């Protein structure tokens, strides 16, 4: 149930999950992908919104947070690598464990500030519904 209070952070994976099946965001993501790269390299339909957010993050237009601290993509990758090294029993397990850690970190630990979504709206004119931003979500604080 929505609390009516805007959370400070929203789990990035939860945000993507809520937006990825909405036509507006897929069209926006497709337009962005076409302008950022070639039309031949468009991501699959089911990955458009995720790739759009990755583009914003990579271009430093949307800061990401881990444990409420702004982090870089390099930090996230080094954290994934560190955890995989600690958990992998052998070189053969390493890639599998690393992929599992990547899914865990990106799925349950990376968040963004709601205020940064508002800045993204101001810079890119992408609309986020107030109801989405007011919902309390797992992983948000």
Backbone as CSV, one residue per row, in Angstrom:
resi,resn,N_x,N_y,N_z,CA_x,CA_y,CA_z,C_x,C_y,C_z
1,UNK,0.848,-1.186,0.000,0.000,0.000,0.000,0.883,1.235,0.000
2,UNK,0.534,2.211,-0.796,1.331,3.430,-0.890,1.153,4.256,0.372
3,UNK,2.253,4.795,0.840,2.207,5.577,2.063,1.844,7.027,1.796
4,UNK,1.935,7.466,0.526,1.684,8.858,0.222,2.923,9.701,0.408
5,UNK,3.914,9.157,1.072,5.171,9.863,1.305,6.170,9.427,0.243
6,UNK,6.839,10.380,-0.346,7.814,10.068,-1.374,9.074,9.506,-0.728
7,UNK,9.506,8.312,-1.163,10.756,7.773,-0.623,11.930,8.575,-1.175
8,UNK,13.035,8.562,-0.442,14.219,9.265,-0.925,14.908,8.468,-2.027
9,UNK,14.905,7.141,-1.897,15.536,6.248,-2.864,14.517,5.278,-3.420
10,UNK,14.772,4.831,-4.636,13.961,3.782,-5.252,14.918,2.769,-5.860
11,UNK,14.631,1.512,-5.647,15.454,0.441,-6.181,15.373,0.499,-7.704
12,UNK,16.503,0.572,-8.369,16.531,0.716,-9.823,15.813,-0.446,-10.503
13,UNK,16.033,-1.658,-10.041,15.379,-2.810,-10.666,13.857,-2.740,-10.506
14,UNK,13.371,-2.227,-9.387,11.926,-2.087,-9.176,11.362,-1.031,-10.126
15,UNK,12.079,0.051,-10.301,11.653,1.100,-11.220,11.578,0.556,-12.647
16,UNK,12.617,-0.137,-13.069,12.634,-0.713,-14.414,11.484,-1.707,-14.567
17,UNK,11.278,-2.526,-13.551,10.191,-3.500,-13.593,8.824,-2.856,-13.760
18,UNK,8.627,-1.700,-13.179,7.347,-1.015,-13.285,7.172,-0.317,-14.627
19,UNK,8.275,0.057,-15.262,8.187,0.842,-16.496,8.370,0.041,-17.777
20,UNK,9.007,-1.120,-17.698,9.417,-1.816,-18.915,8.275,-2.302,-19.794
21,UNK,7.084,-2.448,-19.276,5.958,-2.894,-20.095,5.014,-1.767,-20.476
22,UNK,5.412,-0.547,-20.200,4.587,0.609,-20.555,5.111,1.167,-21.874
23,UNK,4.235,1.271,-22.842,4.606,1.665,-24.214,5.383,2.989,-24.251
24,UNK,4.950,3.982,-23.479,5.614,5.294,-23.473,7.121,5.157,-23.226
25,UNK,7.495,4.351,-22.251,8.909,4.211,-21.892,9.678,3.398,-22.924
26,UNK,9.031,2.399,-23.516,9.701,1.632,-24.578,9.944,2.506,-25.802
27,UNK,8.963,3.340,-26.161,9.134,4.241,-27.308,10.225,5.261,-27.007
28,UNK,10.209,5.829,-25.801,11.237,6.794,-25.411,12.620,6.134,-25.468
29,UNK,12.725,4.917,-24.931,13.996,4.190,-24.916,14.468,3.867,-26.333
30,UNK,13.545,3.498,-27.198,13.899,3.186,-28.583,14.403,4.437,-29.298
31,UNK,13.738,5.568,-29.073,14.185,6.836,-29.676,15.573,7.215,-29.177
32,UNK,15.793,7.048,-27.880,17.095,7.345,-27.301,18.168,6.433,-27.891
33,UNK,17.855,5.152,-28.011,18.816,4.187,-28.562,19.161,4.537,-30.009
34,UNK,18.182,4.977,-30.755,18.437,5.342,-32.157,19.327,6.576,-32.266
35,UNK,19.135,7.534,-31.391,19.963,8.737,-31.448,21.346,8.512,-30.856
36,UNK,21.457,7.590,-29.905,22.737,7.324,-29.245,23.609,6.357,-30.037
37,UNK,23.003,5.533,-30.868,23.755,4.536,-31.633,23.119,4.345,-32.983
38,UNK,23.367,3.204,-33.567,22.771,2.927,-34.866,21.480,2.146,-34.685
39,UNK,20.588,2.261,-35.649,19.316,1.545,-35.597,19.537,0.039,-35.667
40,UNK,20.662,-0.386,-36.224,20.969,-1.809,-36.327,21.317,-2.422,-34.975
41,UNK,21.731,-1.603,-34.025,22.166,-2.133,-32.730,21.144,-1.901,-31.617
42,UNK,19.864,-1.801,-31.980,18.839,-1.615,-30.957,18.767,-2.852,-30.064
43,UNK,18.621,-2.635,-28.746,18.464,-3.789,-27.844,17.119,-4.464,-28.106
44,UNK,16.979,-5.709,-27.675,15.679,-6.388,-27.806,14.593,-5.601,-27.067
45,UNK,13.352,-5.751,-27.524,12.212,-5.022,-26.942,12.142,-5.145,-25.419
46,UNK,12.408,-6.338,-24.900,12.275,-6.546,-23.458,13.443,-5.972,-22.656
47,UNK,14.442,-5.421,-23.334,15.578,-4.814,-22.643,15.706,-3.314,-22.900
48,UNK,14.777,-2.739,-23.647,14.870,-1.323,-24.021,14.939,-0.392,-22.814
49,UNK,14.030,-0.557,-21.868,13.974,0.361,-20.719,15.207,0.187,-19.842
50,UNK,15.637,-1.047,-19.633,16.848,-1.304,-18.839,18.058,-0.634,-19.501
51,UNK,18.158,-0.766,-20.813,19.275,-0.157,-21.538,19.202,1.367,-21.513
52,UNK,17.985,1.907,-21.512,17.824,3.361,-21.422,18.416,3.862,-20.101
53,UNK,18.073,3.192,-18.998,18.615,3.617,-17.711,20.125,3.410,-17.663
54,UNK,20.614,2.322,-18.248,22.058,2.098,-18.292,22.742,3.223,-19.069
55,UNK,22.114,3.676,-20.146,22.665,4.799,-20.917,22.749,6.059,-20.050
56,UNK,21.668,6.370,-19.331,21.672,7.553,-18.464,22.761,7.451,-17.396
57,UNK,22.945,6.261,-16.860,23.972,6.044,-15.830,25.357,6.195,-16.437
58,UNK,25.579,5.550,-17.576,26.887,5.589,-18.240,27.268,7.010,-18.651
59,UNK,26.291,7.801,-19.041,26.536,9.180,-19.466,26.534,10.173,-18.297
60,UNK,26.519,9.669,-17.076,26.508,10.489,-15.857,25.311,11.438,-15.778
61,UNK,24.188,10.997,-16.320,22.966,11.780,-16.245,22.055,11.290,-15.123
62,UNK,22.373,10.118,-14.571,21.596,9.545,-13.481,22.552,8.843,-12.520
63,UNK,22.827,9.460,-11.369,23.726,8.825,-10.399,23.086,7.573,-9.798
64,UNK,23.918,6.571,-9.543,23.451,5.358,-8.877,24.003,5.337,-7.461
65,UNK,23.275,4.649,-6.583,23.638,4.609,-5.170,23.720,3.166,-4.697
66,UNK,24.694,2.931,-3.838,24.851,1.643,-3.169,25.057,1.975,-1.702
67,UNK,24.214,1.440,-0.851,24.250,1.782,0.580,24.181,3.292,0.792
68,UNK,23.312,3.936,0.015,23.033,5.368,0.107,24.235,6.255,-0.230
69,UNK,25.243,5.707,-0.899,26.382,6.496,-1.369,26.422,6.447,-2.888
70,UNK,26.733,7.563,-3.500,26.878,7.596,-4.954,28.083,6.747,-5.322
71,UNK,27.896,5.876,-6.314,28.968,5.000,-6.760,29.069,5.059,-8.279
72,UNK,30.212,4.646,-8.783,30.440,4.597,-10.232,30.179,3.192,-10.746
73,UNK,30.076,3.073,-12.057,29.958,1.754,-12.671,31.194,0.917,-12.367
74,UNK,32.362,1.558,-12.329,33.594,0.839,-11.997,33.527,0.260,-10.580
75,UNK,32.982,1.027,-9.645,32.830,0.526,-8.277,31.930,-0.700,-8.258
76,UNK,30.801,-0.620,-8.963,29.854,-1.739,-8.987,30.536,-2.976,-9.551
77,UNK,31.255,-2.827,-10.652,31.939,-3.973,-11.252,33.024,-4.522,-10.329
78,UNK,33.749,-3.650,-9.641,34.780,-4.149,-8.728,34.160,-4.847,-7.519
79,UNK,33.015,-4.381,-7.057,32.308,-5.032,-5.950,31.821,-6.415,-6.385
80,UNK,31.278,-6.503,-7.584,30.831,-7.791,-8.126,32.015,-8.744,-8.233
81,UNK,33.117,-8.259,-8.758,34.327,-9.080,-8.913,34.848,-9.540,-7.548
82,UNK,34.896,-8.620,-6.586,35.378,-8.946,-5.241,34.541,-10.056,-4.615
83,UNK,33.224,-9.940,-4.719,32.336,-10.947,-4.141,32.492,-12.287,-4.856
84,UNK,32.633,-12.249,-6.169,32.768,-13.494,-6.933,34.061,-14.209,-6.570
85,UNK,35.145,-13.453,-6.423,36.426,-14.058,-6.036,36.292,-14.725,-4.677
86,UNK,35.603,-14.069,-3.743,35.452,-14.613,-2.397,34.579,-15.867,-2.370
87,UNK,33.636,-15.991,-3.302,32.683,-17.103,-3.270,33.013,-18.243,-4.220
88,UNK,33.745,-17.980,-5.283,34.006,-19.016,-6.292,34.977,-20.055,-5.752
89,UNK,34.652,-21.311,-5.932,35.509,-22.391,-5.468,36.607,-22.721,-6.457
90,UNK,36.384,-22.415,-7.736,37.378,-22.716,-8.760,37.227,-21.716,-9.901
91,UNK,38.191,-21.747,-10.815,38.114,-20.864,-11.974,36.878,-21.156,-12.809
92,UNK,36.470,-22.424,-12.850,35.296,-22.796,-13.627,34.024,-22.199,-13.032
93,UNK,33.979,-22.069,-11.726,32.814,-21.493,-11.055,32.789,-19.968,-11.130
94,UNK,33.938,-19.370,-11.352,34.062,-17.921,-11.239,33.056,-17.165,-12.110
95,UNK,32.958,-17.489,-13.390,32.067,-16.748,-14.288,30.605,-16.909,-13.872
96,UNK,30.229,-18.105,-13.464,28.855,-18.351,-13.019,28.559,-17.554,-11.755
97,UNK,29.478,-17.597,-10.807,29.299,-16.861,-9.548,29.286,-15.355,-9.816
98,UNK,30.147,-14.897,-10.699,30.189,-13.470,-11.026,28.862,-13.005,-11.627
99,UNK,28.289,-13.808,-12.505,26.999,-13.444,-13.092,25.899,-13.432,-12.037
100,UNK,25.918,-14.366,-11.118,24.936,-14.381,-10.024,25.099,-13.151,-9.128
101,UNK,26.339,-12.796,-8.846,26.595,-11.597,-8.030,26.151,-10.331,-8.764
102,UNK,26.358,-10.282,-10.068,25.931,-9.129,-10.880,24.408,-8.979,-10.770
103,UNK,23.697,-10.087,-10.919,22.238,-10.044,-10.813,21.792,-9.605,-9.420
104,UNK,22.472,-10.088,-8.396,22.134,-9.724,-7.024,22.357,-8.232,-6.776
105,UNK,23.537,-7.743,-7.130,23.860,-6.340,-6.872,22.922,-5.412,-7.642
106,UNK,22.776,-5.643,-8.955,21.916,-4.777,-9.762,20.446,-4.958,-9.413
107,UNK,20.057,-6.135,-8.989,18.651,-6.386,-8.696,18.186,-5.957,-7.323
108,UNK,19.096,-5.969,-6.338,18.662,-5.730,-4.964,19.426,-4.646,-4.204
109,UNK,20.478,-4.084,-4.820,21.301,-3.156,-4.053,21.520,-1.788,-4.702
110,UNK,21.273,-1.665,-5.985,21.498,-0.391,-6.663,20.197,0.409,-6.677
111,UNK,20.265,1.604,-6.161,19.086,2.455,-6.121,19.432,3.823,-6.702
112,UNK,18.390,4.592,-6.907,18.576,5.968,-7.366,17.726,6.867,-6.481
113,UNK,18.118,8.103,-6.399,17.339,9.069,-5.630,16.161,9.536,-6.472
114,UNK,15.018,9.631,-5.841,13.829,10.126,-6.524,14.101,11.536,-7.057
115,UNK,14.834,12.331,-6.306,15.162,13.685,-6.750,15.948,13.655,-8.065
116,UNK,16.791,12.632,-8.256,17.546,12.515,-9.504,16.636,12.169,-10.680
117,UNK,15.534,11.450,-10.415,14.555,11.209,-11.473,13.908,12.517,-11.899
118,UNK,13.669,13.387,-10.937,13.083,14.693,-11.263,14.061,15.514,-12.108
119,UNK,15.350,15.421,-11.811,16.357,16.111,-12.620,16.408,15.526,-14.024
120,UNK,16.270,14.216,-14.123,16.252,13.557,-15.423,15.064,14.059,-16.232
121,UNK,13.929,14.228,-15.580,12.759,14.798,-16.248,13.087,16.187,-16.785
122,UNK,13.726,17.004,-15.974,14.053,18.368,-16.395,15.034,18.371,-17.566
123,UNK,15.982,17.446,-17.573,17.005,17.414,-18.624,16.583,16.665,-19.878
124,UNK,15.767,15.640,-19.731,15.419,14.766,-20.863,13.931,14.769,-21.188
125,UNK,13.138,15.457,-20.392,11.689,15.513,-20.582,11.034,14.133,-20.557
126,UNK,11.562,13.241,-19.760,10.922,11.941,-19.569,10.062,12.044,-18.318
127,UNK,8.812,11.673,-18.444,7.828,11.848,-17.387,7.759,10.596,-16.519
128,UNK,7.800,10.795,-15.208,7.609,9.708,-14.254,6.358,10.034,-13.449
129,UNK,5.395,9.123,-13.405,4.144,9.424,-12.699,4.368,9.623,-11.200
130,UNK,3.634,10.590,-10.645,3.739,10.857,-9.206,3.405,9.623,-8.387
131,UNK,2.465,8.828,-8.855,2.087,7.629,-8.111,3.254,6.661,-8.000
132,UNK,4.069,6.587,-9.030,5.243,5.718,-8.991,6.255,6.239,-7.975
133,UNK,6.464,7.528,-7.985,7.469,8.107,-7.096,7.012,8.127,-5.649
134,UNK,5.698,8.054,-5.407,5.194,8.082,-4.031,5.116,6.695,-3.413
135,UNK,5.203,5.645,-4.227,5.073,4.299,-3.687,6.304,3.928,-2.878
136,UNK,6.059,3.298,-1.759,7.150,2.710,-0.965,7.482,1.392,-1.611
137,UNK,8.741,1.152,-1.884,9.099,-0.090,-2.560,10.154,-0.827,-1.758
138,UNK,10.200,-2.149,-1.925,11.229,-2.913,-1.225,12.605,-2.444,-1.663
139,UNK,13.472,-2.212,-0.739,14.815,-1.774,-1.062,14.955,-0.264,-1.023
140,UNK,13.853,0.463,-1.088,13.922,1.912,-0.974,13.928,2.294,0.478
141,UNK,14.466,3.470,0.762,14.488,3.920,2.151,13.765,5.235,2.268
